[in-house]
Amino acid sequence: MSLLKLKAVPDPDSNPNDNAKKTQTIDLGNGSEVVYVPRFVAYDDGWEFFNYLDKHIPWTRPTLRVFGRSCLQPRDTCYVATAGLPDLIYSGYQPHAYSWDDFPPLKDILDAVHKMLPGTRFNSLLLNRYKGSNDYAGWHADDEKLYGSTPEIASVSFGCEREFFLKKKSRKSSQVLERSDEGPPSKRLKKSNNVDQHCFRLKHGSLLVMRGYTQRDWLHSVPKRAKAETTRINLTFRHVL
Ligand SMILES: O=C(O)CCC(=O)C(=O)O
Ligand SMILES: [Fe+2]
């Protein structure tokens, strides 16, 4: 694949301020914030990235241990990280950390993310591939200790549009209940009257940023959607301390 000259404001039909104009910043309260940039990567560049990643990433679908039971993660995954960082382990699974050099286009996307978000220096990336309507991400927070207490997470999406939900953690919700949709039904979070929910339709080429206390105070998910038949690839850039 030819390396793309990715710009932070790349939409060919728009004037240079367009991207900024469409950017939504949502104050979730108590020091949590979400930013959504619908056209972060231009449409055609986005499809080049999609095709490259779909074909060249060594996707795996690991078996996780959730509440003492084994279950297949309901999406494909891969992990990329700068050498020398502490290992990522979640739900009893320790992904192999590939190098950025293994997949040069990821460095172009990382550069564009850094330009869009001054002051960030992401050093790890979790890739997810949702192969159809049955693939999903259950309610969880990315609050592993290795990301610190107020991690900034930058999420870039390609391919099939999917809904991304955020809901405020209930006071009873604890770390043990995370990834709740991936455990047995009896252990899932009980529905609450909590009206603090937000939904974003994550467009092809979009960027969503979670920052502040979003991982401490909120859960997020990408639910199954019968109509979402085609593949979606999502990249979440994170900083391991
Ligand atoms: O696919 C997405 O948009 C979110 C993925 C996610 O939450 C995660 O990998 O932790
Ligand atoms: Fe997440």
PDB file of C-alpha atoms and ligand atoms in Angstrom:
ATOM      1  CA  MET A   1       0.000   0.000   0.000  1.00  0.00           C
ATOM      2  CA  SER A   2       1.225   3.474  -0.767  1.00  0.00           C
ATOM      3  CA  LEU A   3       1.737   5.454   2.396  1.00  0.00           C
ATOM      4  CA  LEU A   4      -0.948   8.042   2.668  1.00  0.00           C
ATOM      5  CA  LYS A   5      -0.294  11.681   3.277  1.00  0.00           C
ATOM      6  CA  LEU A   6      -2.800  11.924   6.043  1.00  0.00           C
ATOM      7  CA  LYS A   7      -3.825  15.399   7.123  1.00  0.00           C
ATOM      8  CA  ALA A   8      -5.770  16.289  10.223  1.00  0.00           C
ATOM      9  CA  VAL A   9      -8.290  18.269   8.134  1.00  0.00           C
ATOM     10  CA  PRO A  10      -8.599  16.083   5.091  1.00  0.00           C
ATOM     11  CA  ASP A  11     -12.142  16.354   3.705  1.00  0.00           C
ATOM     12  CA  PRO A  12     -11.876  17.340   0.029  1.00  0.00           C
ATOM     13  CA  ASP A  13     -15.339  18.958  -0.063  1.00  0.00           C
ATOM     14  CA  SER A  14     -14.874  21.120   2.937  1.00  0.00           C
ATOM     15  CA  ASN A  15     -13.153  24.336   3.789  1.00  0.00           C
ATOM     16  CA  PRO A  16     -10.352  24.096   6.335  1.00  0.00           C
ATOM     17  CA  ASN A  17     -12.600  25.137   9.224  1.00  0.00           C
ATOM     18  CA  ASP A  18     -15.234  22.546   8.492  1.00  0.00           C
ATOM     19  CA  ASN A  19     -13.705  19.839  10.612  1.00  0.00           C
ATOM     20  CA  ALA A  20     -13.482  22.079  13.625  1.00  0.00           C
ATOM     21  CA  LYS A  21     -17.056  23.295  13.085  1.00  0.00           C
ATOM     22  CA  LYS A  22     -18.445  19.793  13.150  1.00  0.00           C
ATOM     23  CA  THR A  23     -16.463  18.730  16.167  1.00  0.00           C
ATOM     24  CA  GLN A  24     -18.729  18.113  19.140  1.00  0.00           C
ATOM     25  CA  THR A  25     -17.447  18.437  22.692  1.00  0.00           C
ATOM     26  CA  ILE A  26     -19.685  16.945  25.358  1.00  0.00           C
ATOM     27  CA  ASP A  27     -19.072  17.819  28.971  1.00  0.00           C
ATOM     28  CA  LEU A  28     -20.199  14.741  30.898  1.00  0.00           C
ATOM     29  CA  GLY A  29     -19.839  16.574  34.200  1.00  0.00           C
ATOM     30  CA  ASN A  30     -17.514  16.038  37.168  1.00  0.00           C
ATOM     31  CA  GLY A  31     -14.402  16.264  35.047  1.00  0.00           C
ATOM     32  CA  SER A  32     -15.366  13.808  32.288  1.00  0.00           C
ATOM     33  CA  GLU A  33     -15.437  14.837  28.654  1.00  0.00           C
ATOM     34  CA  VAL A  34     -15.979  13.323  25.218  1.00  0.00           C
ATOM     35  CA  VAL A  35     -14.990  14.884  21.897  1.00  0.00           C
ATOM     36  CA  TYR A  36     -16.351  13.619  18.569  1.00  0.00           C
ATOM     37  CA  VAL A  37     -14.770  14.535  15.232  1.00  0.00           C
ATOM     38  CA  PRO A  38     -16.954  12.977  12.510  1.00  0.00           C
ATOM     39  CA  ARG A  39     -14.574  13.540   9.583  1.00  0.00           C
ATOM     40  CA  PHE A  40     -11.147  12.980  11.024  1.00  0.00           C
ATOM     41  CA  VAL A  41      -9.890  10.887   8.090  1.00  0.00           C
ATOM     42  CA  ALA A  42     -11.092  11.609   4.542  1.00  0.00           C
ATOM     43  CA  TYR A  43     -13.459   9.026   3.095  1.00  0.00           C
ATOM     44  CA  ASP A  44     -11.125   7.456   0.508  1.00  0.00           C
ATOM     45  CA  ASP A  45      -8.099   7.459   2.810  1.00  0.00           C
ATOM     46  CA  GLY A  46     -10.293   5.761   5.397  1.00  0.00           C
ATOM     47  CA  TRP A  47     -11.073   2.922   3.003  1.00  0.00           C
ATOM     48  CA  GLU A  48      -7.383   2.502   2.181  1.00  0.00           C
ATOM     49  CA  PHE A  49      -6.657   2.141   5.889  1.00  0.00           C
ATOM     50  CA  PHE A  50      -9.589  -0.207   6.324  1.00  0.00           C
ATOM     51  CA  ASN A  51      -8.430  -2.506   3.516  1.00  0.00           C
ATOM     52  CA  TYR A  52      -4.840  -2.485   4.734  1.00  0.00           C
ATOM     53  CA  LEU A  53      -5.808  -3.301   8.341  1.00  0.00           C
ATOM     54  CA  ASP A  54      -8.413  -5.907   7.403  1.00  0.00           C
ATOM     55  CA  LYS A  55      -5.805  -7.761   5.341  1.00  0.00           C
ATOM     56  CA  HIS A  56      -2.505  -7.249   7.183  1.00  0.00           C
ATOM     57  CA  ILE A  57      -3.309  -7.201  10.901  1.00  0.00           C
ATOM     58  CA  PRO A  58      -2.869 -10.669  12.523  1.00  0.00           C
ATOM     59  CA  TRP A  59      -6.369 -10.655  14.017  1.00  0.00           C
ATOM     60  CA  THR A  60      -7.187 -13.122  16.766  1.00  0.00           C
ATOM     61  CA  ARG A  61     -10.342 -13.874  18.703  1.00  0.00           C
ATOM     62  CA  PRO A  62      -9.067 -14.783  22.160  1.00  0.00           C
ATOM     63  CA  THR A  63     -10.728 -16.832  24.844  1.00  0.00           C
ATOM     64  CA  LEU A  64     -11.289 -14.669  27.930  1.00  0.00           C
ATOM     65  CA  ARG A  65     -11.880 -15.641  31.561  1.00  0.00           C
ATOM     66  CA  VAL A  66     -14.895 -13.717  32.821  1.00  0.00           C
ATOM     67  CA  PHE A  67     -16.432 -14.543  36.224  1.00  0.00           C
ATOM     68  CA  GLY A  68     -14.550 -17.853  36.259  1.00  0.00           C
ATOM     69  CA  ARG A  69     -15.864 -18.941  32.877  1.00  0.00           C
ATOM     70  CA  SER A  70     -14.221 -19.086  29.488  1.00  0.00           C
ATOM     71  CA  CYS A  71     -15.825 -17.184  26.653  1.00  0.00           C
ATOM     72  CA  LEU A  72     -14.746 -16.106  23.223  1.00  0.00           C
ATOM     73  CA  GLN A  73     -14.221 -12.357  22.929  1.00  0.00           C
ATOM     74  CA  PRO A  74     -17.088 -11.221  20.689  1.00  0.00           C
ATOM     75  CA  ARG A  75     -14.791  -9.447  18.198  1.00  0.00           C
ATOM     76  CA  ASP A  76     -11.323  -9.854  16.695  1.00  0.00           C
ATOM     77  CA  THR A  77      -8.432  -8.054  18.293  1.00  0.00           C
ATOM     78  CA  CYS A  78      -4.740  -7.166  18.057  1.00  0.00           C
ATOM     79  CA  TYR A  79      -2.389  -5.113  20.236  1.00  0.00           C
ATOM     80  CA  VAL A  80       0.445  -2.788  19.223  1.00  0.00           C
ATOM     81  CA  ALA A  81       2.732  -1.093  21.740  1.00  0.00           C
ATOM     82  CA  THR A  82       6.067   0.654  22.046  1.00  0.00           C
ATOM     83  CA  ALA A  83       8.788  -1.727  23.280  1.00  0.00           C
ATOM     84  CA  GLY A  84       9.498  -1.875  27.011  1.00  0.00           C
ATOM     85  CA  LEU A  85       6.040  -1.002  28.350  1.00  0.00           C
ATOM     86  CA  PRO A  86       4.343  -3.085  31.041  1.00  0.00           C
ATOM     87  CA  ASP A  87       2.207  -5.900  29.611  1.00  0.00           C
ATOM     88  CA  LEU A  88      -1.482  -5.361  29.006  1.00  0.00           C
ATOM     89  CA  ILE A  89      -3.630  -8.052  30.636  1.00  0.00           C
ATOM     90  CA  TYR A  90      -7.431  -8.031  30.603  1.00  0.00           C
ATOM     91  CA  SER A  91      -9.917 -10.772  31.499  1.00  0.00           C
ATOM     92  CA  GLY A  92      -7.052 -13.223  31.986  1.00  0.00           C
ATOM     93  CA  TYR A  93      -5.706 -12.576  28.486  1.00  0.00           C
ATOM     94  CA  GLN A  94      -2.298 -11.106  27.697  1.00  0.00           C
ATOM     95  CA  PRO A  95      -2.125 -10.070  24.047  1.00  0.00           C
ATOM     96  CA  HIS A  96       1.191 -10.194  22.234  1.00  0.00           C
ATOM     97  CA  ALA A  97       2.473  -6.635  21.735  1.00  0.00           C
ATOM     98  CA  TYR A  98       3.324  -6.055  18.069  1.00  0.00           C
ATOM     99  CA  SER A  99       5.613  -3.207  17.075  1.00  0.00           C
ATOM    100  CA  TRP A 100       4.516  -0.028  15.267  1.00  0.00           C
ATOM    101  CA  ASP A 101       7.153  -0.896  12.664  1.00  0.00           C
ATOM    102  CA  ASP A 102       5.211  -4.039  11.772  1.00  0.00           C
ATOM    103  CA  PHE A 103       2.349  -1.915  10.382  1.00  0.00           C
ATOM    104  CA  PRO A 104       3.667   1.427   9.022  1.00  0.00           C
ATOM    105  CA  PRO A 105       0.224   2.910   8.175  1.00  0.00           C
ATOM    106  CA  LEU A 106      -0.618   2.836  11.886  1.00  0.00           C
ATOM    107  CA  LYS A 107       2.177   5.348  12.442  1.00  0.00           C
ATOM    108  CA  ASP A 108       0.497   7.721   9.945  1.00  0.00           C
ATOM    109  CA  ILE A 109      -2.771   7.487  11.863  1.00  0.00           C
ATOM    110  CA  LEU A 110      -0.932   7.944  15.169  1.00  0.00           C
ATOM    111  CA  ASP A 111       0.771  11.082  13.802  1.00  0.00           C
ATOM    112  CA  ALA A 112      -2.577  12.512  12.690  1.00  0.00           C
ATOM    113  CA  VAL A 113      -4.086  11.791  16.121  1.00  0.00           C
ATOM    114  CA  HIS A 114      -1.168  13.524  17.848  1.00  0.00           C
ATOM    115  CA  LYS A 115      -1.621  16.572  15.591  1.00  0.00           C
ATOM    116  CA  MET A 116      -5.340  16.706  16.326  1.00  0.00           C
ATOM    117  CA  LEU A 117      -4.796  16.318  20.085  1.00  0.00           C
ATOM    118  CA  PRO A 118      -1.824  18.493  21.086  1.00  0.00           C
ATOM    119  CA  GLY A 119      -0.068  17.289  24.219  1.00  0.00           C
ATOM    120  CA  THR A 120      -0.931  13.621  23.752  1.00  0.00           C
ATOM    121  CA  ARG A 121       1.716  10.933  23.226  1.00  0.00           C
ATOM    122  CA  PHE A 122       0.042   7.617  22.770  1.00  0.00           C
ATOM    123  CA  ASN A 123       2.280   4.567  23.015  1.00  0.00           C
ATOM    124  CA  SER A 124      -0.153   1.687  22.625  1.00  0.00           C
ATOM    125  CA  LEU A 125      -3.057   0.713  20.432  1.00  0.00           C
ATOM    126  CA  LEU A 126      -5.799  -1.845  20.813  1.00  0.00           C
ATOM    127  CA  LEU A 127      -7.401  -2.804  17.496  1.00  0.00           C
ATOM    128  CA  ASN A 128     -10.874  -4.306  17.258  1.00  0.00           C
ATOM    129  CA  ARG A 129     -12.611  -5.835  14.254  1.00  0.00           C
ATOM    130  CA  TYR A 130     -16.374  -6.361  14.313  1.00  0.00           C
ATOM    131  CA  LYS A 131     -17.091  -8.802  11.516  1.00  0.00           C
ATOM    132  CA  GLY A 132     -20.839  -8.355  11.441  1.00  0.00           C
ATOM    133  CA  SER A 133     -23.984  -7.659  13.379  1.00  0.00           C
ATOM    134  CA  ASN A 134     -23.268 -10.225  16.118  1.00  0.00           C
ATOM    135  CA  ASP A 135     -19.893  -8.818  17.082  1.00  0.00           C
ATOM    136  CA  TYR A 136     -19.952  -6.306  19.888  1.00  0.00           C
ATOM    137  CA  ALA A 137     -18.208  -4.759  22.889  1.00  0.00           C
ATOM    138  CA  GLY A 138     -20.079  -5.180  26.184  1.00  0.00           C
ATOM    139  CA  TRP A 139     -20.361  -2.489  28.827  1.00  0.00           C
ATOM    140  CA  HIS A 140     -16.950  -1.760  30.288  1.00  0.00           C
ATOM    141  CA  ALA A 141     -14.505   0.982  31.248  1.00  0.00           C
ATOM    142  CA  ASP A 142     -10.885   1.080  30.162  1.00  0.00           C
ATOM    143  CA  ASP A 143      -9.711   1.770  33.672  1.00  0.00           C
ATOM    144  CA  GLU A 144      -6.797  -0.641  33.922  1.00  0.00           C
ATOM    145  CA  LYS A 145      -4.181   0.684  36.314  1.00  0.00           C
ATOM    146  CA  LEU A 146      -1.496   0.892  33.659  1.00  0.00           C
ATOM    147  CA  TYR A 147      -3.362   3.815  32.021  1.00  0.00           C
ATOM    148  CA  GLY A 148      -3.419   5.935  35.189  1.00  0.00           C
ATOM    149  CA  SER A 149      -6.368   7.678  36.847  1.00  0.00           C
ATOM    150  CA  THR A 150      -7.450  10.017  34.032  1.00  0.00           C
ATOM    151  CA  PRO A 151      -6.513   8.309  30.765  1.00  0.00           C
ATOM    152  CA  GLU A 152      -7.151  10.010  27.452  1.00  0.00           C
ATOM    153  CA  ILE A 153      -8.270   7.462  24.854  1.00  0.00           C
ATOM    154  CA  ALA A 154      -8.521   8.301  21.150  1.00  0.00           C
ATOM    155  CA  SER A 155     -10.772   6.006  19.131  1.00  0.00           C
ATOM    156  CA  VAL A 156     -10.669   5.971  15.308  1.00  0.00           C
ATOM    157  CA  SER A 157     -13.300   4.024  13.358  1.00  0.00           C
ATOM    158  CA  PHE A 158     -13.365   2.663   9.799  1.00  0.00           C
ATOM    159  CA  GLY A 159     -16.005   0.787   7.849  1.00  0.00           C
ATOM    160  CA  CYS A 160     -19.492  -0.063   9.032  1.00  0.00           C
ATOM    161  CA  GLU A 161     -21.099   2.655  11.150  1.00  0.00           C
ATOM    162  CA  ARG A 162     -21.939   1.408  14.651  1.00  0.00           C
ATOM    163  CA  GLU A 163     -23.475   2.981  17.715  1.00  0.00           C
ATOM    164  CA  PHE A 164     -21.250   3.772  20.669  1.00  0.00           C
ATOM    165  CA  PHE A 165     -23.037   4.193  24.007  1.00  0.00           C
ATOM    166  CA  LEU A 166     -21.857   5.814  27.186  1.00  0.00           C
ATOM    167  CA  LYS A 167     -23.709   5.437  30.461  1.00  0.00           C
ATOM    168  CA  LYS A 168     -22.878   6.697  33.879  1.00  0.00           C
ATOM    169  CA  LYS A 169     -21.743   3.997  36.291  1.00  0.00           C
ATOM    170  CA  SER A 170     -24.282   3.297  38.963  1.00  0.00           C
ATOM    171  CA  ARG A 171     -22.983   3.721  42.485  1.00  0.00           C
ATOM    172  CA  LYS A 172     -23.053  -0.049  42.976  1.00  0.00           C
ATOM    173  CA  SER A 173     -21.193  -0.702  39.757  1.00  0.00           C
ATOM    174  CA  SER A 174     -17.693  -1.848  40.578  1.00  0.00           C
ATOM    175  CA  GLN A 175     -14.736  -3.109  38.645  1.00  0.00           C
ATOM    176  CA  VAL A 176     -15.991  -6.680  39.101  1.00  0.00           C
ATOM    177  CA  LEU A 177     -19.027  -5.921  36.962  1.00  0.00           C
ATOM    178  CA  GLU A 178     -17.136  -4.554  33.997  1.00  0.00           C
ATOM    179  CA  ARG A 179     -17.276  -6.296  30.625  1.00  0.00           C
ATOM    180  CA  SER A 180     -20.659  -7.358  31.956  1.00  0.00           C
ATOM    181  CA  ASP A 181     -22.177  -8.371  28.626  1.00  0.00           C
ATOM    182  CA  GLU A 182     -19.354 -10.803  28.174  1.00  0.00           C
ATOM    183  CA  GLY A 183     -20.154 -12.745  31.341  1.00  0.00           C
ATOM    184  CA  PRO A 184     -23.087 -14.971  32.270  1.00  0.00           C
ATOM    185  CA  PRO A 185     -26.502 -13.221  32.305  1.00  0.00           C
ATOM    186  CA  SER A 186     -26.859 -13.629  36.067  1.00  0.00           C
ATOM    187  CA  LYS A 187     -23.814 -11.422  36.608  1.00  0.00           C
ATOM    188  CA  ARG A 188     -24.757  -8.616  34.220  1.00  0.00           C
ATOM    189  CA  LEU A 189     -25.370  -5.126  35.487  1.00  0.00           C
ATOM    190  CA  LYS A 190     -28.931  -4.548  36.588  1.00  0.00           C
ATOM    191  CA  LYS A 191     -30.781  -1.898  34.622  1.00  0.00           C
ATOM    192  CA  SER A 192     -31.069   1.338  36.560  1.00  0.00           C
ATOM    193  CA  ASN A 193     -33.123   4.472  36.126  1.00  0.00           C
ATOM    194  CA  ASN A 194     -29.950   6.229  35.159  1.00  0.00           C
ATOM    195  CA  VAL A 195     -30.788   8.706  32.425  1.00  0.00           C
ATOM    196  CA  ASP A 196     -27.187   9.712  31.967  1.00  0.00           C
ATOM    197  CA  GLN A 197     -26.654   8.085  28.587  1.00  0.00           C
ATOM    198  CA  HIS A 198     -25.107   9.322  25.373  1.00  0.00           C
ATOM    199  CA  CYS A 199     -25.010   7.695  21.967  1.00  0.00           C
ATOM    200  CA  PHE A 200     -22.734   8.436  19.009  1.00  0.00           C
ATOM    201  CA  ARG A 201     -22.992   6.856  15.578  1.00  0.00           C
ATOM    202  CA  LEU A 202     -19.310   6.373  14.889  1.00  0.00           C
ATOM    203  CA  LYS A 203     -18.862   7.190  11.217  1.00  0.00           C
ATOM    204  CA  HIS A 204     -16.264   5.793   8.865  1.00  0.00           C
ATOM    205  CA  GLY A 205     -13.153   7.959   9.417  1.00  0.00           C
ATOM    206  CA  SER A 206     -14.347   9.450  12.703  1.00  0.00           C
ATOM    207  CA  LEU A 207     -12.414  10.162  15.899  1.00  0.00           C
ATOM    208  CA  LEU A 208     -13.907   9.940  19.370  1.00  0.00           C
ATOM    209  CA  VAL A 209     -11.886  11.019  22.397  1.00  0.00           C
ATOM    210  CA  MET A 210     -12.676  10.136  26.008  1.00  0.00           C
ATOM    211  CA  ARG A 211     -10.797  12.061  28.683  1.00  0.00           C
ATOM    212  CA  GLY A 212     -10.766  13.185  32.288  1.00  0.00           C
ATOM    213  CA  TYR A 213     -12.676  10.841  34.599  1.00  0.00           C
ATOM    214  CA  THR A 214     -14.688   9.168  31.802  1.00  0.00           C
ATOM    215  CA  GLN A 215     -13.184   5.731  32.545  1.00  0.00           C
ATOM    216  CA  ARG A 216     -13.709   6.091  36.311  1.00  0.00           C
ATOM    217  CA  ASP A 217     -17.302   7.329  36.177  1.00  0.00           C
ATOM    218  CA  TRP A 218     -18.755   5.980  32.889  1.00  0.00           C
ATOM    219  CA  LEU A 219     -19.120   2.707  31.002  1.00  0.00           C
ATOM    220  CA  HIS A 220     -19.141   2.402  27.232  1.00  0.00           C
ATOM    221  CA  SER A 221     -20.272  -0.253  24.773  1.00  0.00           C
ATOM    222  CA  VAL A 222     -20.805  -1.069  21.096  1.00  0.00           C
ATOM    223  CA  PRO A 223     -23.921  -3.272  21.119  1.00  0.00           C
ATOM    224  CA  LYS A 224     -24.987  -5.887  18.578  1.00  0.00           C
ATOM    225  CA  ARG A 225     -26.973  -4.363  15.750  1.00  0.00           C
ATOM    226  CA  ALA A 226     -28.900  -6.543  13.316  1.00  0.00           C
ATOM    227  CA  LYS A 227     -28.485  -4.050  10.500  1.00  0.00           C
ATOM    228  CA  ALA A 228     -24.734  -3.624  10.919  1.00  0.00           C
ATOM    229  CA  GLU A 229     -23.849  -6.443   8.560  1.00  0.00           C
ATOM    230  CA  THR A 230     -20.479  -5.329   7.259  1.00  0.00           C
ATOM    231  CA  THR A 231     -17.104  -5.156   8.962  1.00  0.00           C
ATOM    232  CA  ARG A 232     -16.031  -2.331  11.238  1.00  0.00           C
ATOM    233  CA  ILE A 233     -12.477  -1.710  12.419  1.00  0.00           C
ATOM    234  CA  ASN A 234     -11.798   0.404  15.490  1.00  0.00           C
ATOM    235  CA  LEU A 235      -8.468   1.626  16.838  1.00  0.00           C
ATOM    236  CA  THR A 236      -8.129   2.862  20.412  1.00  0.00           C
ATOM    237  CA  PHE A 237      -4.893   4.732  21.099  1.00  0.00           C
ATOM    238  CA  ARG A 238      -3.846   4.789  24.752  1.00  0.00           C
ATOM    239  CA  HIS A 239      -0.933   5.935  26.872  1.00  0.00           C
ATOM    240  CA  VAL A 240       0.597   3.315  29.160  1.00  0.00           C
ATOM    241  CA  LEU A 241       2.361   4.982  32.088  1.00  0.00           C
TER     242      LEU A 241
HETATM  243  O1  LIG B   1     -15.087  -0.281  19.089  1.00  0.00           O
HETATM  244  C1  LIG B   1     -15.206   0.728  19.771  1.00  0.00           C
HETATM  245  O2  LIG B   1     -15.667   1.786  19.322  1.00  0.00           O
HETATM  246  C2  LIG B   1     -14.810   0.712  21.226  1.00  0.00           C
HETATM  247  C3  LIG B   1     -13.805  -0.349  21.587  1.00  0.00           C
HETATM  248  C4  LIG B   1     -13.480  -0.308  23.039  1.00  0.00           C
HETATM  249  O3  LIG B   1     -14.200   0.243  23.822  1.00  0.00           O
HETATM  250  C5  LIG B   1     -12.256  -0.931  23.556  1.00  0.00           C
HETATM  251  O4  LIG B   1     -11.496  -1.556  22.816  1.00  0.00           O
HETATM  252  O5  LIG B   1     -11.989  -0.796  24.749  1.00  0.00           O
HETATM  253 FE    FE B   2     -13.266   0.518  25.691  1.00  0.00          FE
END
